[in-house]
mmCIF file of C-alpha atoms in Angstrom:
data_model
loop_
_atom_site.group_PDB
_atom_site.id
_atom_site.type_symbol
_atom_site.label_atom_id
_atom_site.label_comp_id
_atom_site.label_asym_id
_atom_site.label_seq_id
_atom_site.Cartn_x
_atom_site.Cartn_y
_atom_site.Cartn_z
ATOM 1 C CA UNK A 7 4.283 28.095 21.019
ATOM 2 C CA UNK A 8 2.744 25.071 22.736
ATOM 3 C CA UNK A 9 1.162 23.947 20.589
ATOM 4 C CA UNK A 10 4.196 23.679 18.178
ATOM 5 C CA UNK A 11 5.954 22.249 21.437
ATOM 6 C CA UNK A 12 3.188 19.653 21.456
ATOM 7 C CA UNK A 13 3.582 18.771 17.981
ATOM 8 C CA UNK A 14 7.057 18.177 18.075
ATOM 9 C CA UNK A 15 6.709 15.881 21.051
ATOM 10 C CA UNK A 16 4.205 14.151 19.110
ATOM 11 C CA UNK A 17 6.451 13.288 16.036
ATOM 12 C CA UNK A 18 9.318 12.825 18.322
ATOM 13 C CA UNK A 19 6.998 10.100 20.043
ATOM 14 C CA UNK A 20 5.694 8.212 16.156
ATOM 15 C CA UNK A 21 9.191 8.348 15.408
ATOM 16 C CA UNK A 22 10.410 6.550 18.451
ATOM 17 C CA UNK A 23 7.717 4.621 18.418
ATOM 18 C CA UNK A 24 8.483 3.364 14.564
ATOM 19 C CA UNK A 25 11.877 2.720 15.601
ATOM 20 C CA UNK A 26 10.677 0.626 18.095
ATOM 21 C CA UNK A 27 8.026 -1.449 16.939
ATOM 22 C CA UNK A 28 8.507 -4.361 14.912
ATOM 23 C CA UNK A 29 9.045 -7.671 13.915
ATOM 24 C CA UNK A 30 11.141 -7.866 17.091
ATOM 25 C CA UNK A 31 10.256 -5.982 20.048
ATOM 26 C CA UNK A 32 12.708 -3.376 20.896
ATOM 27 C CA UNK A 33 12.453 -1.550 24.517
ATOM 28 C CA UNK A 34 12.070 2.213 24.477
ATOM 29 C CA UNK A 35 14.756 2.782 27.094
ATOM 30 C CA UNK A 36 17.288 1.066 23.782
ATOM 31 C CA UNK A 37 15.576 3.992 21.292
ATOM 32 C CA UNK A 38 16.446 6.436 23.406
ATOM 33 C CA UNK A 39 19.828 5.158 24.133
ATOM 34 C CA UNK A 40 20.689 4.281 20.587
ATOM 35 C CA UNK A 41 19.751 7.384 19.764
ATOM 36 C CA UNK A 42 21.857 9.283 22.274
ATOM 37 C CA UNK A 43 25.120 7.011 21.230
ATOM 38 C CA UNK A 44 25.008 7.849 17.176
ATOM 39 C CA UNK A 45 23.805 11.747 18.034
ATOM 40 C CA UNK A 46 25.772 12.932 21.467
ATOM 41 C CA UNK A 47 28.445 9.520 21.702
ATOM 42 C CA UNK A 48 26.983 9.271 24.816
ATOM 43 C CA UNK A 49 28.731 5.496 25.675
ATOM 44 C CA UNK A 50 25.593 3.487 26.737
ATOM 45 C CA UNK A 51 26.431 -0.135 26.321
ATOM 46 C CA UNK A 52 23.886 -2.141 24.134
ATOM 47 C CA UNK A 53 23.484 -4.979 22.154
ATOM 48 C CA UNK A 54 25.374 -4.357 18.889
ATOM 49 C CA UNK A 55 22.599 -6.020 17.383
ATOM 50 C CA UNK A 56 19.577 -3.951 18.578
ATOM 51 C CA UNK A 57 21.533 -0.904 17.779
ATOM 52 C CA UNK A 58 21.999 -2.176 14.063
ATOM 53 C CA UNK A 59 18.286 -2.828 13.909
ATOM 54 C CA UNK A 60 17.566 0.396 15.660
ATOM 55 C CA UNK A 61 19.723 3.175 14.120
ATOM 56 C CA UNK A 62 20.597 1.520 10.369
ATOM 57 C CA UNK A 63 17.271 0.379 9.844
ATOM 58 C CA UNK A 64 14.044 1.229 11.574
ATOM 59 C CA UNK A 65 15.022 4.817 12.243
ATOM 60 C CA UNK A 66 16.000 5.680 8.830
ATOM 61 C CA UNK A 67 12.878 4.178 7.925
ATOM 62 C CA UNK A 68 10.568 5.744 10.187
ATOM 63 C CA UNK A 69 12.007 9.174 9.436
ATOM 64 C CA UNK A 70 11.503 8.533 5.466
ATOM 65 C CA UNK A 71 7.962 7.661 6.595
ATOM 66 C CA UNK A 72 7.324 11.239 8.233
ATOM 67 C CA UNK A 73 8.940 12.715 5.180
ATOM 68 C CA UNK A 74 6.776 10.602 2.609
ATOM 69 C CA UNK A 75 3.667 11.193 4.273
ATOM 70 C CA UNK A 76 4.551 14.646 4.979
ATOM 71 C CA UNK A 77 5.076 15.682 1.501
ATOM 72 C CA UNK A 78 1.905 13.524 -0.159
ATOM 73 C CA UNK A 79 -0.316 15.497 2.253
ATOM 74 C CA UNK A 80 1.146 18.656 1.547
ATOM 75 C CA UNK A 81 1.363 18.003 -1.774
ATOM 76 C CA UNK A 82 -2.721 17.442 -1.783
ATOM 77 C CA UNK A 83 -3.375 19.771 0.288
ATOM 78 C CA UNK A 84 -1.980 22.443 -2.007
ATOM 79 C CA UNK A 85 -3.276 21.024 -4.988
ATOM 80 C CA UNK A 86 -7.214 20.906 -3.251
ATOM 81 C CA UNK A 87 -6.650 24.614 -3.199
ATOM 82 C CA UNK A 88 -4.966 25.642 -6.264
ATOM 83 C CA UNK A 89 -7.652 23.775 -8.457
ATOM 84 C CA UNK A 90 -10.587 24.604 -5.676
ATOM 85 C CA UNK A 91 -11.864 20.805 -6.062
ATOM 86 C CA UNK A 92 -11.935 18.241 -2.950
ATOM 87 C CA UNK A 93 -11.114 15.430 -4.835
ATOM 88 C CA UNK A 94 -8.035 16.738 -6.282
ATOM 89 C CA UNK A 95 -4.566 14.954 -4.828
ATOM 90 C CA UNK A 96 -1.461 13.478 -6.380
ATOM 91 C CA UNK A 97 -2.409 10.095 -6.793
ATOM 92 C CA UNK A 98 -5.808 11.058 -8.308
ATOM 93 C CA UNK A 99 -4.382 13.406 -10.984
ATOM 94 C CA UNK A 100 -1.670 10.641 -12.400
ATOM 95 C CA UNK A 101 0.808 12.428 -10.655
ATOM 96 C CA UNK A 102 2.097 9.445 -8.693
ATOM 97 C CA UNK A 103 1.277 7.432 -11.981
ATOM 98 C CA UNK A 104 4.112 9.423 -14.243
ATOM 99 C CA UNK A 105 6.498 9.643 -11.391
ATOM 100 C CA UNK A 106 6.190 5.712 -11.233
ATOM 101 C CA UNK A 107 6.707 5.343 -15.122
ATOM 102 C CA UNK A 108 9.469 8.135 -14.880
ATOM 103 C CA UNK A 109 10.954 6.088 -12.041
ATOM 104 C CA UNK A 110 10.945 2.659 -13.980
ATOM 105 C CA UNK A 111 11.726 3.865 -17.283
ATOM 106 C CA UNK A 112 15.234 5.095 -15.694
ATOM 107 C CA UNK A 113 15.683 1.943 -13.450
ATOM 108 C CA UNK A 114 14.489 -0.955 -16.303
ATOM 109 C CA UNK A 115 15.120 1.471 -19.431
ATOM 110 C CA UNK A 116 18.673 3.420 -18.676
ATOM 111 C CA UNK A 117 16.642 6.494 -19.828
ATOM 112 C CA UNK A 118 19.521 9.383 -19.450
ATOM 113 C CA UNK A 119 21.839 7.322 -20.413
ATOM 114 C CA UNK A 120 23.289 7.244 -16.510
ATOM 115 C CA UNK A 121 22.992 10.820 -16.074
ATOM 116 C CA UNK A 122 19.265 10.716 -14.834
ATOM 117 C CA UNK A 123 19.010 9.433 -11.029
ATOM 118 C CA UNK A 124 15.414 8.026 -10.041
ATOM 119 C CA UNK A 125 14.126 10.757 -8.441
ATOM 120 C CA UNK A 126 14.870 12.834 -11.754
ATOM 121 C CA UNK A 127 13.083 10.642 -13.564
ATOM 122 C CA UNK A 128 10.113 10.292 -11.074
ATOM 123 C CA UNK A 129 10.750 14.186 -11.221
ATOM 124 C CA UNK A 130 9.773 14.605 -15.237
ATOM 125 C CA UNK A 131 7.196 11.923 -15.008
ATOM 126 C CA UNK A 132 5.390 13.299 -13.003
ATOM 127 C CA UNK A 133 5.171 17.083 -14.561
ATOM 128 C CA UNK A 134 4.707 15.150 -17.928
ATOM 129 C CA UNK A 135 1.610 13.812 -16.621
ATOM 130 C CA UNK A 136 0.450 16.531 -14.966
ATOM 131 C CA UNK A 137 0.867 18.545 -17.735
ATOM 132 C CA UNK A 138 -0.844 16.022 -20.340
ATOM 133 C CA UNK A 139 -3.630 15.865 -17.345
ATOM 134 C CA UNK A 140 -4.347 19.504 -17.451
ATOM 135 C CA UNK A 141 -4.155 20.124 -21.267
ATOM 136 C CA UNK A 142 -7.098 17.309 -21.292
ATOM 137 C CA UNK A 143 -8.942 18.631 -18.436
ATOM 138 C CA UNK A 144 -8.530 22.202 -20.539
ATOM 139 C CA UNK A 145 -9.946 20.311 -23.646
ATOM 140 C CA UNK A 146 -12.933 18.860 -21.782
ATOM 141 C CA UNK A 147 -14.011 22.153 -19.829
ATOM 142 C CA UNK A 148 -13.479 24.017 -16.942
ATOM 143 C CA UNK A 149 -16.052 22.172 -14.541
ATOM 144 C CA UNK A 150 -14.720 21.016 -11.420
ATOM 145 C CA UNK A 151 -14.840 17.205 -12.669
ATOM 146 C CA UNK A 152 -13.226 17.949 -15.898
ATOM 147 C CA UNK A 153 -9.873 17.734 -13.916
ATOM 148 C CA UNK A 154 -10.442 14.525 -11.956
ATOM 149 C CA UNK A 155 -12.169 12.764 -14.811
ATOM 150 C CA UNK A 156 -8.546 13.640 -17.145
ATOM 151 C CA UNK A 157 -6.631 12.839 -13.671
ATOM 152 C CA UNK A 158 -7.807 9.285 -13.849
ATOM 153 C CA UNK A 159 -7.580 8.981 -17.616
ATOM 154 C CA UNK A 160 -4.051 9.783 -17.053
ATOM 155 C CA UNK A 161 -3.099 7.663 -14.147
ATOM 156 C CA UNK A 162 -4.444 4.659 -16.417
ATOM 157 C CA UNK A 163 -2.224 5.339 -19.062
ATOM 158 C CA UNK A 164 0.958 5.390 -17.147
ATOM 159 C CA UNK A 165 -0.078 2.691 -14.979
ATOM 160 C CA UNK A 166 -0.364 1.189 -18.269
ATOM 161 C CA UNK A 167 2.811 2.235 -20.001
ATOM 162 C CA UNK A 168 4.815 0.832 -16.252
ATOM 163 C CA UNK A 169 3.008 -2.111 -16.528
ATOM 164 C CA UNK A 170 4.474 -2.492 -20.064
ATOM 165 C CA UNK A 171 7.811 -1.260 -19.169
ATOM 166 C CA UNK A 172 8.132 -3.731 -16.534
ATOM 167 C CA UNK A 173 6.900 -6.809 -18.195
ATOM 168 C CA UNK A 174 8.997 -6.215 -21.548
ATOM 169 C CA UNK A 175 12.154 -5.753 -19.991
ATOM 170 C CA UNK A 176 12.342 -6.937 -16.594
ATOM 171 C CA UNK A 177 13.060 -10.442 -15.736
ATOM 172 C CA UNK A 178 10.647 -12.342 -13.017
ATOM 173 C CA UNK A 179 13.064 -11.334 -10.080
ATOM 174 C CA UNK A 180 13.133 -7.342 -10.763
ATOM 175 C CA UNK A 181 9.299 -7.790 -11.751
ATOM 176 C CA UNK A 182 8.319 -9.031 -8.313
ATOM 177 C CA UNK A 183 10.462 -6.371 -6.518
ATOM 178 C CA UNK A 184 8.725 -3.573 -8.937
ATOM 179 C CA UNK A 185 5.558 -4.702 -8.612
ATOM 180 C CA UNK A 186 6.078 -4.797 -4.775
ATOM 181 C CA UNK A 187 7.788 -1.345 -4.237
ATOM 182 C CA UNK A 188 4.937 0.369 -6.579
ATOM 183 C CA UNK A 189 2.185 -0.889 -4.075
ATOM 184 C CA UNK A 190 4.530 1.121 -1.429
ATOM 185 C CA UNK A 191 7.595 -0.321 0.240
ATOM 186 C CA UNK A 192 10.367 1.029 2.689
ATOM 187 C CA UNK A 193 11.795 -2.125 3.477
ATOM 188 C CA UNK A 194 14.812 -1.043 1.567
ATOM 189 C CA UNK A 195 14.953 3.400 2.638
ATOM 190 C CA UNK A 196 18.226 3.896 4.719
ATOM 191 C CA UNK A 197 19.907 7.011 5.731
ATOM 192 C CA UNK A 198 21.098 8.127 2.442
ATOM 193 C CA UNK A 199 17.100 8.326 1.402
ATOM 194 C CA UNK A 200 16.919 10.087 4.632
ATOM 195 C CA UNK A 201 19.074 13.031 2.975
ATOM 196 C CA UNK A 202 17.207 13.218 0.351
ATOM 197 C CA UNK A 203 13.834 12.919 1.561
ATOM 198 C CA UNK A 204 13.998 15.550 4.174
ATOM 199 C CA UNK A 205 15.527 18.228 2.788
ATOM 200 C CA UNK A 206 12.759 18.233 -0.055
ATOM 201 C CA UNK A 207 9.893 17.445 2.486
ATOM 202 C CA UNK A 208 11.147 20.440 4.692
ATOM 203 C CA UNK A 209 11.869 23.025 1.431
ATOM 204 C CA UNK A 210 8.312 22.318 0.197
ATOM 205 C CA UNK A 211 6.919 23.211 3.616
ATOM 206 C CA UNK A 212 8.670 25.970 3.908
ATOM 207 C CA UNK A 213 7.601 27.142 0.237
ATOM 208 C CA UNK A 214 3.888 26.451 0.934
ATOM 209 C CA UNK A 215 4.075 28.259 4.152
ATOM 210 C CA UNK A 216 5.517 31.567 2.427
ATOM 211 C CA UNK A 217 3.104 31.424 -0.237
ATOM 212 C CA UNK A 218 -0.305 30.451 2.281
ATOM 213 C CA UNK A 219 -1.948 33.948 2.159
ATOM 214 C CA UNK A 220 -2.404 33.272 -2.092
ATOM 215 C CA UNK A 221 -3.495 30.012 -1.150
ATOM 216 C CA UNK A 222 -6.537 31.801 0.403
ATOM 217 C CA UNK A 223 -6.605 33.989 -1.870
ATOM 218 C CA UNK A 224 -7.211 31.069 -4.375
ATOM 219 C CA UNK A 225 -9.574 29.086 -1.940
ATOM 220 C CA UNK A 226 -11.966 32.166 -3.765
ATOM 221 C CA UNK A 227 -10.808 31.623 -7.176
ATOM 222 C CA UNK A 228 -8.036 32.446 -9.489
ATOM 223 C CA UNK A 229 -9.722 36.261 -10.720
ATOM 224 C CA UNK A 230 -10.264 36.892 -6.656
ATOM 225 C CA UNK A 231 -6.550 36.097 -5.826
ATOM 226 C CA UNK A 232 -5.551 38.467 -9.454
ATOM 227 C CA UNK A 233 -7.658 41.093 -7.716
ATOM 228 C CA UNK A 234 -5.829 40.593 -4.443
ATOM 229 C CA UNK A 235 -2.704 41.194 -5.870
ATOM 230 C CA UNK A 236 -1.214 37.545 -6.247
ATOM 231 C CA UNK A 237 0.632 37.024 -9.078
ATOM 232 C CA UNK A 238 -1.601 33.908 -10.065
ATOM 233 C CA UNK A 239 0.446 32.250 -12.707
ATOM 234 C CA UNK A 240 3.665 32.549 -11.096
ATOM 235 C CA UNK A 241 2.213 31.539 -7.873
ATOM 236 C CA UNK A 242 0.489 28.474 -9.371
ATOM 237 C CA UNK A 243 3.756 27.585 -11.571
ATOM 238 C CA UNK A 244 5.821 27.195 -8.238
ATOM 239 C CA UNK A 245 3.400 25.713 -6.080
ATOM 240 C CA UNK A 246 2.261 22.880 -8.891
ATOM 241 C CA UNK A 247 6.286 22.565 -9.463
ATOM 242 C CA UNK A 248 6.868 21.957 -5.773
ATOM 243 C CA UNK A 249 4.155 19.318 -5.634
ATOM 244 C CA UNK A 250 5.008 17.617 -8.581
ATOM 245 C CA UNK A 251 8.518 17.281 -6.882
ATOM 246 C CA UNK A 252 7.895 16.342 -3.492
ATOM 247 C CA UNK A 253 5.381 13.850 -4.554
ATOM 248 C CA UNK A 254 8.211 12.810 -7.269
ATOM 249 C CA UNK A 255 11.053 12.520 -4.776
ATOM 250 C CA UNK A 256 8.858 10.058 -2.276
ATOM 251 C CA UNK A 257 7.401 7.912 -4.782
ATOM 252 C CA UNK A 258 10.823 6.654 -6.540
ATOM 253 C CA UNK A 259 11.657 6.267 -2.582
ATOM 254 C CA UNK A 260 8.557 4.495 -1.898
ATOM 255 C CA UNK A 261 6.627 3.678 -4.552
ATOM 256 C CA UNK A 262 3.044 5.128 -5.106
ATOM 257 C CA UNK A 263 0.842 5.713 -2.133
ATOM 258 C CA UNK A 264 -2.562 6.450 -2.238
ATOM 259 C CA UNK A 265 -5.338 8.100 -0.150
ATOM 260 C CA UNK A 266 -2.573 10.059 2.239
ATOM 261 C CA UNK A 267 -3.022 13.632 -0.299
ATOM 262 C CA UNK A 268 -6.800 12.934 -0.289
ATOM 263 C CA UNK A 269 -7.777 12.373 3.187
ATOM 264 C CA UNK A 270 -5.054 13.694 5.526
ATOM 265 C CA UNK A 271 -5.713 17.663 4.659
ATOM 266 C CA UNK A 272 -9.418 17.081 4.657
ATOM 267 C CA UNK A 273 -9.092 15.612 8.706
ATOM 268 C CA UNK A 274 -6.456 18.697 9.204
ATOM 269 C CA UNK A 275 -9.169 20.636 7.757
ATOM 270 C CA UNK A 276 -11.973 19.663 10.161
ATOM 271 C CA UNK A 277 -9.494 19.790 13.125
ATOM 272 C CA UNK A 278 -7.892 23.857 12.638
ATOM 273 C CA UNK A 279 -10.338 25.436 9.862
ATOM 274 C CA UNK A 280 -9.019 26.629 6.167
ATOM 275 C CA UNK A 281 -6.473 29.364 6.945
ATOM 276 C CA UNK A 282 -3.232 27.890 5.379
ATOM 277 C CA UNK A 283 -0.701 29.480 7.639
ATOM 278 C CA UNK A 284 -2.223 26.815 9.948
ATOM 279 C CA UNK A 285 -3.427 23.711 7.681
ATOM 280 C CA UNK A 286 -0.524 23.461 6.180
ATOM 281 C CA UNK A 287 1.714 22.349 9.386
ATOM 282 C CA UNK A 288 -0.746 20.904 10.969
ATOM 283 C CA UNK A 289 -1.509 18.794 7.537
ATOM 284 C CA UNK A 290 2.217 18.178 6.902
ATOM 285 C CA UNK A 291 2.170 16.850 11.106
ATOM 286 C CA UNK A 292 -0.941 14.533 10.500
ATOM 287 C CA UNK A 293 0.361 13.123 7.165
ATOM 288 C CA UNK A 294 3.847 12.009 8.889
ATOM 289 C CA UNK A 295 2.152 10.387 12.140
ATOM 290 C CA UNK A 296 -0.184 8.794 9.767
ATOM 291 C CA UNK A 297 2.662 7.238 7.812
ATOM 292 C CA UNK A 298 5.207 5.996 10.734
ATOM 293 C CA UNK A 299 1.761 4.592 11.961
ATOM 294 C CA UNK A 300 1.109 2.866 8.536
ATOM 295 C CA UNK A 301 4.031 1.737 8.773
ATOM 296 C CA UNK A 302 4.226 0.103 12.026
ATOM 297 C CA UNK A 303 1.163 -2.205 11.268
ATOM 298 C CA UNK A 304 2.278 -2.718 7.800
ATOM 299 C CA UNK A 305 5.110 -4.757 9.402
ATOM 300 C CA UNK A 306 3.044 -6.474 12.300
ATOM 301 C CA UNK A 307 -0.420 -7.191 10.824
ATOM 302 C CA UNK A 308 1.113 -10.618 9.584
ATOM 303 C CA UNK A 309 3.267 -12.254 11.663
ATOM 304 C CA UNK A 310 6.466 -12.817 9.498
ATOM 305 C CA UNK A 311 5.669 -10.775 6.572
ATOM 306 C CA UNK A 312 5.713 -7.025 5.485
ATOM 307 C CA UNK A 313 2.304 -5.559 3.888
ATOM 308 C CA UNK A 314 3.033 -2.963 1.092
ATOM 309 C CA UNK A 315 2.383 0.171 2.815
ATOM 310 C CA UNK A 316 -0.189 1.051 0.147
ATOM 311 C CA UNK A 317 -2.392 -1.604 0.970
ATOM 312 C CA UNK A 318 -2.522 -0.373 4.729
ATOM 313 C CA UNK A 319 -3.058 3.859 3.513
ATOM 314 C CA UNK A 320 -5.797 2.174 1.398
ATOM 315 C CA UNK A 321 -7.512 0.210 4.015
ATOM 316 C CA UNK A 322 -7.655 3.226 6.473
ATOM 317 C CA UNK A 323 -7.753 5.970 3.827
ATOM 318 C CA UNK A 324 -10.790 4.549 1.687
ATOM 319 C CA UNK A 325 -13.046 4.181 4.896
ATOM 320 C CA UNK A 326 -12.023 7.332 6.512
ATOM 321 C CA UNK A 327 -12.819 9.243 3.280
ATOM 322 C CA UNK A 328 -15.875 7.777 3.299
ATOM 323 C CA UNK A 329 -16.765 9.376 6.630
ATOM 324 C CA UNK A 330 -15.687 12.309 5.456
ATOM 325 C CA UNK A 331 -18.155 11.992 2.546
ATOM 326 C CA UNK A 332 -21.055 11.125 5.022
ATOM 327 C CA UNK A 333 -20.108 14.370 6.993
ATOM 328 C CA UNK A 334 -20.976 16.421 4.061
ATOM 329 C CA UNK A 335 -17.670 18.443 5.130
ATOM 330 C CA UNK A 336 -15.310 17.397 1.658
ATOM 331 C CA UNK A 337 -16.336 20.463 -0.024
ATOM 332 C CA UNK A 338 -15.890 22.972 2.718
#
C-alpha cells in the first residue's frame, strides 16, 4: 500500500510539475490553485491568463504525456514477453509505422469516407502491419531475430508508403505540420485527447494486469504456458490486440515515439524483477514520468522553440539502452 501511495505522489508530482514548467515559468502554489478552481470551484483569485496556460493547455498536455508514455511502455513490455525477445517493442515491429500510415491515409486521403476517425485508422494500420510483420517473420523462421529483422522490414515500408502519402497529396503547409507531429508532438493535445487517451491507457492496464500470471507463463514459452493451462492463442490474440490499440490511439495523438517500449520495461525490469503483477505498474509508472519529463525539456532545451518529443525519447532512450546492453541484463 505504500508503495502504491508513493507512486501516486510521484505522478501527481511529474504532472504538476509538467503543468508548471515551461516556456513561462508558472509558480507551483498557481498549479495547485488552478487545479483546485476547475476540480472543487474552490474561488482562488488568479491571473486569467496563467489559469488559461495552466488548465487548457499544459495540464491537458502533461496528462496525455503520462497516458502516451504509459501505454508505449506497456505496450513493449507485453510484447517483450509474448514473443520472449528483448528487442521486441512497438516502434521496432512497424507497429508505430502502420498506425502512422493508417493515421495519414485518413487525415490526407479521406480513407472511410468520413466515417473513420484517426485513431481508427492508426487502429487498422497498425494490426495491418503487425500482421504483415508476423506472416514474414513466420516465412523467415522461428529464431528470435526472424521477428525483429521482418519488424524493421516493415516499419520501412510504411515509413515509406507515409512518406509518399504525404508528399503526393499534401501541400507544403500540412507537409511541415506532418512531418513535425510524426517525429512526436503535443503542442496541439487538449482535454478532449485527454478523454480519449486515458480511458484506453487505463483499460489496457487493467487488461495486462488480469492476464499477468500467462504472461509468466509465456516468459517460458508458448508449449509451457499450453501446459499451464493458458489458453495461448486467445491470450496472445487479446494481448497483441490491446497493444496494437494503445500504441494506435497515442500515436495519431502524438505521432510516433521511439525507444519508450524498448527501454522503459527493461529499467522497470532491473528495478522490481520479472513477475508481471508487479512490472507491469511499475512499467506503466516509469513510462508516464519518463514522458511528462520528455516533455518538459522538449519545450525548454531551446529557448523559444519546441523539440519534437521524439528527438528528446531518442536522445535519452538510445544511450540508456546502450547501458542496458553493457549490463548484459537485456535478455534476462
Amino acid at each position: 500500500m505504500s508503495a502504491a501511495v508513493a507512486a501516486l505522489v510521484l505522478l501527481i508530482a511529474a504532472l504538476v510539475a509538467g503543468a508548471a514548467i515551461g516556456e513561462t515559468s508558472i509558480p507551483f502554489d498557481v498549479v495547485v490553485k488552478t487545479i483546485a478552481n476547475r476540480v472543487f470551484h474552490a474561488g482562488y483569485p488568479l491571473e486569467p491568463l496563467d489559469e488559461g496556460i495552466v488548465w487548457s493547455y499544459r495540464l491537458s498536455r502533461a496528462v496525455v504525456a503520462a497516458c502516451c508514455g504509459a501505454s508505449l511502455a506497456l505496450a513493449g513490455a507485453v510484447l517483450q514477453s509474448l514473443l520472449r525477445n528483448p528487442l521486441a517493442d512497438p516502434y521496432i515491429l512497424g507497429i508505430s509505422a502502420g498506425a502512422s500510415t493508417g493515421a495519414v491515409a485518413v487525415a490526407l486521403l479521406g480513407f472511410g469516407a468520413g466515417m473513420l476517425t484517426m485513431p481508427v485508422g492508426a487502429l487498422i494500420g497498425a494490426l495491418i502491419a503487425f500482421t504483415l510483420v508476423s506472416l514474414l517473420a513466420i516465412r523467415a523462421g522461428h529464431g528470435n531475430s526472424a521477428i525483429i529483422l521482418a519488424g524493421v522490414a516493415g516499419s520501412q515500408l510504411f515509413n515509406a508508403l507515409t512518406s509518399f502519402v504525404v508528399t503526393k497529396s499534401a501541400n507544403a503547409e500540412q507537409a511541415r505540420g506532418i512531418m513535425f507531429w510524426l517525429l512526436g508532438n503535443l503542442s496541439g493535445v487538449r482535454w478532449p485527447d485527454v478523454w480519449l487517451a486515458l480511458p484506453v491507457c487505463l483499460v489496457g492496464l487493467a487488461v495486462c494486469l488480469w492476464h499477468a500470471r500467462a504472461l509468466d507463463a509465456f516468459s517460458f514459452g508458448a508449449n509451457a504456458a499450453a501446459s499451464l493451462g493458458v489458453p495461448v492463442r486467445g491470450v496472445y490474440a487479446v494481448l497483441i490486440c490491446v497493444s496494437a490499440t494503445m500504441t494506435a490511439v497515442m500515436v495519431s495523438l502524438v505521432g510516433s515515439i521511439g525507444f519508450i517500449g524498448l527501454v522503459i520495461p527493461h529499467a522497470a525490469r532491473m528495478l522490481v524483477g520479472v513477475r508481471h503483477a508487479i512490472l507491469l505498474p511499475v512499467t506503466a509508472l516509469t513510462g508516464a514520468v519518463f514522458m511528462i519529463v520528455a516533455d518538459i525539456l522538449s519545450r525548454i532545451v531551446i529557448p523559444g522553440q519546441v523539440l519534437p518529443i521524439g528527438v528528446i525519447t531518442a536522445l535519452f532512450g538510445a544511450p540508456a539502452f546502450a547501458f542496458l546492453l553493457g549490463q548484459k541484463r537485456v535478455g534476462r
